[in-house]
Coordinates of C-alpha atoms and ligand atoms in Angstrom, one line a residue:
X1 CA 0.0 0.0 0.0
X2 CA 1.6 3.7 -0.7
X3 CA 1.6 5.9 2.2
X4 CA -0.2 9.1 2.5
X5 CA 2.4 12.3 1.2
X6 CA 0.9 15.8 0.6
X7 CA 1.8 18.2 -1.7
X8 CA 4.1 20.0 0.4
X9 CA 5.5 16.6 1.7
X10 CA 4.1 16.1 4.8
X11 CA 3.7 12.4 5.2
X12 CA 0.1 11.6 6.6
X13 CA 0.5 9.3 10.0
X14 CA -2.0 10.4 12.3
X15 CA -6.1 10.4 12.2
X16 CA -8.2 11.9 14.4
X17 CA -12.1 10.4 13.9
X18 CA -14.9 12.2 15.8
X19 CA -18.0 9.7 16.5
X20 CA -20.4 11.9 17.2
X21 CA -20.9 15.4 17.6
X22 CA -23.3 15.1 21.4
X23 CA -22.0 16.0 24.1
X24 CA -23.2 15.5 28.1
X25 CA -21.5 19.3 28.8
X26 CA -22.0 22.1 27.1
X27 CA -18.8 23.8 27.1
X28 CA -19.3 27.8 26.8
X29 CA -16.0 28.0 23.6
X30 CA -17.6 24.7 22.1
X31 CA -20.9 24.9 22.2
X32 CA -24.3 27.0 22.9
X33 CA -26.4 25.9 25.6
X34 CA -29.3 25.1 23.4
X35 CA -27.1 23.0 20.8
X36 CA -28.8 21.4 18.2
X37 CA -27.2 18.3 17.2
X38 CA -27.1 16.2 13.8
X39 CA -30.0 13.4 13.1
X40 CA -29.1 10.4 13.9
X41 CA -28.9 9.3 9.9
X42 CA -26.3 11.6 9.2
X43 CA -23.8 9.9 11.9
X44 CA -21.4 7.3 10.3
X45 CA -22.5 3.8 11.6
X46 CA -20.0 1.2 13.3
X47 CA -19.2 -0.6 10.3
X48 CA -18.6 3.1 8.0
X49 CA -16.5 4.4 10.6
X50 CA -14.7 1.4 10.9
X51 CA -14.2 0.2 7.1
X52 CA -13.2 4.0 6.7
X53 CA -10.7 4.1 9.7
X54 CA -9.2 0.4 8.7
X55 CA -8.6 1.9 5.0
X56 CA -6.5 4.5 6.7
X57 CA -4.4 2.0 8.7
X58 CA -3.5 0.1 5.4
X59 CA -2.3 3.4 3.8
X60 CA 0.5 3.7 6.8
X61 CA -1.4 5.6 9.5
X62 CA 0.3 5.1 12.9
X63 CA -2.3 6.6 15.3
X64 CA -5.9 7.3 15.7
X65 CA -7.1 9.6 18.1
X66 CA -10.9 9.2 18.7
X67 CA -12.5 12.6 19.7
X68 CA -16.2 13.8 19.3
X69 CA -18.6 15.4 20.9
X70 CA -17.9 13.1 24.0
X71 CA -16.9 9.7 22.3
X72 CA -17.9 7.7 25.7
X73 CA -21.2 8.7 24.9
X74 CA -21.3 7.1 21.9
X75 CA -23.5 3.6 22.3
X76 CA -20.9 1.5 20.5
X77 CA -17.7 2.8 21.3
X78 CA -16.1 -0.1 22.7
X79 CA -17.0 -2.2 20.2
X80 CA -15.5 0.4 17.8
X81 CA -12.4 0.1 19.5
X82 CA -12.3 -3.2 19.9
X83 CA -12.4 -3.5 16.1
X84 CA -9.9 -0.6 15.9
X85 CA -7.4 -2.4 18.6
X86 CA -7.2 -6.0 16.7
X87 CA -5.0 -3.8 13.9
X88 CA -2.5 -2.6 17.1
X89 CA 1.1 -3.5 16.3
X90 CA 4.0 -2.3 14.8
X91 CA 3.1 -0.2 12.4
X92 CA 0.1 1.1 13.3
X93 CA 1.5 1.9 17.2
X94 CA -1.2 4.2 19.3
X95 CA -5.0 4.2 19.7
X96 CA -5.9 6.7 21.8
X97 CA -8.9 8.8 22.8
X98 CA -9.7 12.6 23.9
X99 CA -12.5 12.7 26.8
X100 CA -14.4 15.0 29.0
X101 CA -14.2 12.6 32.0
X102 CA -17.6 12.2 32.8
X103 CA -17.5 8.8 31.9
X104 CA -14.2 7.5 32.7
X105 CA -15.5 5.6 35.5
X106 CA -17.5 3.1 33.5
X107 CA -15.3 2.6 30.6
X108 CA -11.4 2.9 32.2
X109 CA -11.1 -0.8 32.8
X110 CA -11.9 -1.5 29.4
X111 CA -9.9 1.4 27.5
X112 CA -6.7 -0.2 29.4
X113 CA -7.6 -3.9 28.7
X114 CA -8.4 -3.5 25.0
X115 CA -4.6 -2.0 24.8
X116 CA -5.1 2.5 25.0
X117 CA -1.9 3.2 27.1
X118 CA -2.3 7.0 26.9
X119 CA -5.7 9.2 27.0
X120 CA -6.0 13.2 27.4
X121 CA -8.6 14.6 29.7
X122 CA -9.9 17.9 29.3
X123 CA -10.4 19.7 32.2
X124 CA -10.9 23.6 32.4
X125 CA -10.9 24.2 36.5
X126 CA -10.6 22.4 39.5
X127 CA -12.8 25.1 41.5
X128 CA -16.2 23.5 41.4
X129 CA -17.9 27.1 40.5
X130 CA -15.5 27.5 37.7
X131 CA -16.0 24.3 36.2
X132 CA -20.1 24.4 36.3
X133 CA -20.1 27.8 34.3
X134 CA -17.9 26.7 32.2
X135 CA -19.3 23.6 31.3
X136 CA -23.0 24.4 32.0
X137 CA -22.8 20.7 34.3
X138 CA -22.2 20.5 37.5
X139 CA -19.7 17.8 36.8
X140 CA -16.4 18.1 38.0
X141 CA -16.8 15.4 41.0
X142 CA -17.7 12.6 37.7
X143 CA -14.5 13.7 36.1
X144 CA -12.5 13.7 38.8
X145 CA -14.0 10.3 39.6
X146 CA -12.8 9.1 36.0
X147 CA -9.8 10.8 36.4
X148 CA -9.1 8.3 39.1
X149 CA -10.7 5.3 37.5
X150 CA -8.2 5.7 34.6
X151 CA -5.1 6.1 36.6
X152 CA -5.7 3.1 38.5
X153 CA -6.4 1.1 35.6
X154 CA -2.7 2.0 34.3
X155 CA -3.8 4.5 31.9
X156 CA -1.1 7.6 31.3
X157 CA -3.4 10.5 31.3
X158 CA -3.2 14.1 29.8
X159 CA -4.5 16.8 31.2
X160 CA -5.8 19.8 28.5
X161 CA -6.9 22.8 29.2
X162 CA -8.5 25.8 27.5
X163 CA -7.1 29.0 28.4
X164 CA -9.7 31.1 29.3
X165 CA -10.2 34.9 31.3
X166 CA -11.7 32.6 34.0
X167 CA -9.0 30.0 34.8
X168 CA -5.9 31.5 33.7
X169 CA -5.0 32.8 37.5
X170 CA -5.5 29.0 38.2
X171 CA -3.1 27.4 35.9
X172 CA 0.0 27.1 38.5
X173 CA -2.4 25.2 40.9
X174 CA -3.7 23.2 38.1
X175 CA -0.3 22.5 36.7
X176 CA 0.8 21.6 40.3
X177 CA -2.1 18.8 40.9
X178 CA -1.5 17.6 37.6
X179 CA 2.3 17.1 37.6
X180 CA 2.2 15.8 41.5
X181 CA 0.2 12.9 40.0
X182 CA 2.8 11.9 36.9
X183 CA -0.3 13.9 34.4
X184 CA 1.0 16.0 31.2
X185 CA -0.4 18.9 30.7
X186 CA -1.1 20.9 28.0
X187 CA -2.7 24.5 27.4
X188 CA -4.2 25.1 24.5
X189 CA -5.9 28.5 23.0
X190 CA -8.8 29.2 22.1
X191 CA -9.5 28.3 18.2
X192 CA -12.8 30.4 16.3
X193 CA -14.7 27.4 15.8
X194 CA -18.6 27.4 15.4
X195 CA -21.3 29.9 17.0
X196 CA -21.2 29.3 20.7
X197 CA -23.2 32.2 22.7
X198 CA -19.9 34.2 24.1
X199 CA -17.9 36.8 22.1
X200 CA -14.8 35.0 20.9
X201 CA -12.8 37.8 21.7
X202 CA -13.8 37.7 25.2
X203 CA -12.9 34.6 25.2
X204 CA -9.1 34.4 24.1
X205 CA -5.9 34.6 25.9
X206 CA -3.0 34.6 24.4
X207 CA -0.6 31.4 24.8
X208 CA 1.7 34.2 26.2
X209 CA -0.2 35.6 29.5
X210 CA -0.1 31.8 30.6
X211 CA 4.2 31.5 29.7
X212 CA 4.5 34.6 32.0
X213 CA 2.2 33.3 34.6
X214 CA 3.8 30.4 35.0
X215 CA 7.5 31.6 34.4
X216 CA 6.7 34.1 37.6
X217 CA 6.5 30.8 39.9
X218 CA 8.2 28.0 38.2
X219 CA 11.4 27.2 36.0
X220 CA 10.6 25.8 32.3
X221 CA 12.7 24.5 29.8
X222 CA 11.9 24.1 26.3
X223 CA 12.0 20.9 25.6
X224 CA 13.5 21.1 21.8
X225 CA 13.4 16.9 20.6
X226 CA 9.5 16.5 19.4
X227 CA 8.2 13.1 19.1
X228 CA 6.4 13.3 15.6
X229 CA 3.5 10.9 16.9
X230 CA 2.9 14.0 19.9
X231 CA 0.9 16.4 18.2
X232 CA 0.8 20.2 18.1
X233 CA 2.0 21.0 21.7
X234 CA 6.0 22.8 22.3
X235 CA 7.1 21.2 25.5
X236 CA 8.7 22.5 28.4
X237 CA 10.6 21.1 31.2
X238 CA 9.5 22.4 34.6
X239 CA 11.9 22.7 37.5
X240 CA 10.2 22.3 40.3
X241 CA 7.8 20.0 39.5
X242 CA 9.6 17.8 37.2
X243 CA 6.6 17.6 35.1
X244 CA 6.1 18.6 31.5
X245 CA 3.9 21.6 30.3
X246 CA 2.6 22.3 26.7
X247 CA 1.7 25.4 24.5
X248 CA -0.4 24.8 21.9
X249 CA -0.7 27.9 20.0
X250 CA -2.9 27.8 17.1
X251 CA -3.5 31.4 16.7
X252 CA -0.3 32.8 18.0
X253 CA 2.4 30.2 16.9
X254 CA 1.4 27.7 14.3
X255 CA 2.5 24.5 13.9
X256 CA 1.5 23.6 10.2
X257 CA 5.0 23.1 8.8
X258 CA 5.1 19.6 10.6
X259 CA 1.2 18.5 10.6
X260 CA 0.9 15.3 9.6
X261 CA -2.7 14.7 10.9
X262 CA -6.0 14.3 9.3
X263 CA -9.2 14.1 10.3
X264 CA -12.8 12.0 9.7
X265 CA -15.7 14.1 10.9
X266 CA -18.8 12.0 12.6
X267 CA -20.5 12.5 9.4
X268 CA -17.5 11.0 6.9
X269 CA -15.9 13.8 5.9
X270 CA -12.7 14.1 5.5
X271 CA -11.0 17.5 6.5
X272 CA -7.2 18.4 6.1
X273 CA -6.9 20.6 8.2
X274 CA -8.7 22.2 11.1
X275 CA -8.5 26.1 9.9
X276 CA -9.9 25.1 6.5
X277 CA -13.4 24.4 4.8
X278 CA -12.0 22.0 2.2
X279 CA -13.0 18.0 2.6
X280 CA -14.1 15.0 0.9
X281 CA -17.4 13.3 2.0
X282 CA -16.4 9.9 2.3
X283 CA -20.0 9.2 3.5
X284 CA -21.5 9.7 0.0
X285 CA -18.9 7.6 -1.6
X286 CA -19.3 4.5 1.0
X287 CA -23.2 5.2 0.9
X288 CA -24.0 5.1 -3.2
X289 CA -21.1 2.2 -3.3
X290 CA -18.2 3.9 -4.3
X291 CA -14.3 3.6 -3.5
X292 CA -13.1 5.4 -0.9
X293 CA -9.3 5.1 -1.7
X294 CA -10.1 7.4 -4.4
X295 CA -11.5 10.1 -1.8
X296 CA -8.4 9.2 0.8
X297 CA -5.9 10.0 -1.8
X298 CA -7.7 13.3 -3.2
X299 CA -8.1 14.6 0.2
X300 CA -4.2 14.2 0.6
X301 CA -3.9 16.2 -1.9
X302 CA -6.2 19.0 -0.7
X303 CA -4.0 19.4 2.6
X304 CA -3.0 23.4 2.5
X305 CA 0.2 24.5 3.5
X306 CA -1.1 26.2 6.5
X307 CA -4.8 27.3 8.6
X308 CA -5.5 30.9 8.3
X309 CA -7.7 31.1 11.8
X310 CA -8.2 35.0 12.9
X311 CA -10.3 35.7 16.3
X312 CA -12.9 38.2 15.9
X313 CA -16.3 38.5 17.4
X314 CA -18.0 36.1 14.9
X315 CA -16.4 32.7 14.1
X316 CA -14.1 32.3 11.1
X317 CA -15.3 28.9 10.6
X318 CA -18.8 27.4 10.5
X319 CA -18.1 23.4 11.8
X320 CA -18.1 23.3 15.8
X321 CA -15.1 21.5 16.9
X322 CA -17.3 18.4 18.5
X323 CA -18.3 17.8 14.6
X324 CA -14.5 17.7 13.5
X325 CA -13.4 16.1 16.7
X326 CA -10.8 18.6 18.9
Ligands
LIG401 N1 -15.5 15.9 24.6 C1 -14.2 15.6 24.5 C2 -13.4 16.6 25.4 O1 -13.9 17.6 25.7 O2 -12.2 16.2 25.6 C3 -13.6 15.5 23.1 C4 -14.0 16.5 22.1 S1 -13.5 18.2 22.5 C5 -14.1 19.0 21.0 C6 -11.7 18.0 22.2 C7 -10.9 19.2 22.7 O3 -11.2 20.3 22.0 C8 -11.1 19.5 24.2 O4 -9.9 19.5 24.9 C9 -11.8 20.9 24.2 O5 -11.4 21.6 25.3 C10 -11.2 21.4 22.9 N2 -12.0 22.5 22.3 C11 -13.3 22.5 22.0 N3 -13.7 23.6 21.4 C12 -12.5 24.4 21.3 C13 -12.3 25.7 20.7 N4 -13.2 26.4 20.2 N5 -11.0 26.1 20.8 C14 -10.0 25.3 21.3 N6 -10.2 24.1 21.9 C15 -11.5 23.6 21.8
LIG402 FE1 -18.4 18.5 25.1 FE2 -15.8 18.3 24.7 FE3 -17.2 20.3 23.5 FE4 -16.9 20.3 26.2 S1 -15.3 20.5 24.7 S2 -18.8 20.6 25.0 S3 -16.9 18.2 26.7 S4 -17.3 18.1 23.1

């Protein structure tokens, strides 16, 4: 089978497939409270999502990341990744998955036994009042719950974090209780993604007020070797934790020179890059019959040489990020 090269040369390696666009929080950058989601027909099945996602593996992908919406809340998720895990081994290395928490609880024991080493956890605030606003749930005790769950079933967990006006004074804390339990963390900014109900403006911080935050109170390091499996985030060392921190900049640093990701929205399309409205609806293809190497190879092809997100008060792009999968 060929691999997967762009244009520019980028070899593709990584997929990130969301399997559904519901959620069980509404987060205030991701969503509006009164979110209306897609019909239930428009969703890729079990069997599209995993024909589509084995197709991928065969043309050299290395790692899947499975995102959403909340993928835990998807009815057949461990049967997806049991299907998904059978094609674990050498070449295709990681099957991993990006969670709210909520359900963590249920479904730890069984990420960990069908063969995920590594998950990231998104979690915004650890005050309780924070957290509820933010997410319109009052659910941080369930997260934290899953939290727990997952490291006790052996699971190396990431923390990520939105950098918002209302936790940005607690990222030292945050990075503290992360790093004292062996957690990654990364900070990532805001990206202009969808109609939510709060200004976009309002809601971004620059990647920089959290570097000087943290640089009054702690020591970092650039860490300069990047694993090419790792994704956007620039890593630093820090001091006095001996835990690693990560800046993922979108809007004020971008990282497209080395992108080598892809993604399969809930509805089979295919998009090369986050920033950009360009895809291939693998959907249609699978549905009337068709081929869908064809489609994989000229969405390869469509991958631009870089996103061209700009914050303003209305989004710059239409698709919420729980359709694309963050
Ligand atoms: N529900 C899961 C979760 O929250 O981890 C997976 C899907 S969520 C869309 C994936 C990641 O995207 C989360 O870390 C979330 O915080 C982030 N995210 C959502 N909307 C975003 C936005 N507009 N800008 C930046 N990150 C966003
Ligand atoms: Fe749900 Fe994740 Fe979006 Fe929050 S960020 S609303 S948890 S999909």
């Amino acid at each position: 089978m060929p691999n997967l090269i762009d244009k520019f040369g980028r070899e593709i390696k990584y997929l990130r497939v969301s399997v559904t666009d519901r959620c069980d929080l509404r987060c205030q950058y991701c969503m509006s409270e009164k979110m209306s989601f897609l019909p239930k027909q428009d969703l890729l099945s079990l069997a599209e999502l995993s024909k589509i996602a084995h197709r991928f593996i065969d043309f050299g992908i290395e790692k899947i990341r499975i995102s959403g919406g909340e993928p835990l809340v998807r009815k057949d998720i461990v049967e997806l990744i049991t299907e998904l895990s059978s094609r674990l081994g050498q070449d295709f290395a990681e099957l991993t998955l990006t969670t709210n928490g909520t359900q963590l609880a249920k479904y730890a024991d069984a990420l960990s036994s069908l063969g995920m080493k590594r998950i990231n956890v998104s979690l915004d605030s650890l005050n309780p009042a924070i957290f509820s606003s933010l997410a319109r749930r009052n659910a941080l005790p369930r997260v934290l719950e899953g939290i727990e769950a997952a490291k006790t079933a052996g699971l190396h967990i990431k923390i990520n974090t939105v950098l918002l006006p209302e936790n940005l004074s607690e990222i030292p804390e945050m990075m503290r209780w992360a790093h004292a339990q062996s957690f990654d963390m990364s900070l990532i900014e805001i990206m202009p993604m969808g109609q939510t109900d709060v200004s976009r403006r309002k809601q971004f911080v620059p990647m920089t007020h959290a570097k000087d935050t943290l640089s009054q109170q702690f020591t970092l390091s650039p860490i300069l070797r990047r694993d090419p499996l790792s994704g956007p985030a620039r890593y630093s060392y820090v001091a006095e934790t001996g835990g690693r921190i990560g800046f993922i900049s979108p809007l004020t640093n971008n990282f497209c020179a080395s992108c080598n990701r892809v993604r399969l929205t809930c509805t089979g399309r295919i998009y090369m890059c986050l920033g950009q409205e360009d895809h291939i609806d693998l959907r249609k293809t699978l549905r009337s019959g068709g081929c869908i190497d064809t489609g994989i190879a000229k969405a390869v092809n469509l991958k631009p040489e870089a996103h061209d997100f700009s914050i303003g008060d209305a989004p710059s792009l239409p698709r919420h990020m729980s359709v694309t999968g963050g």
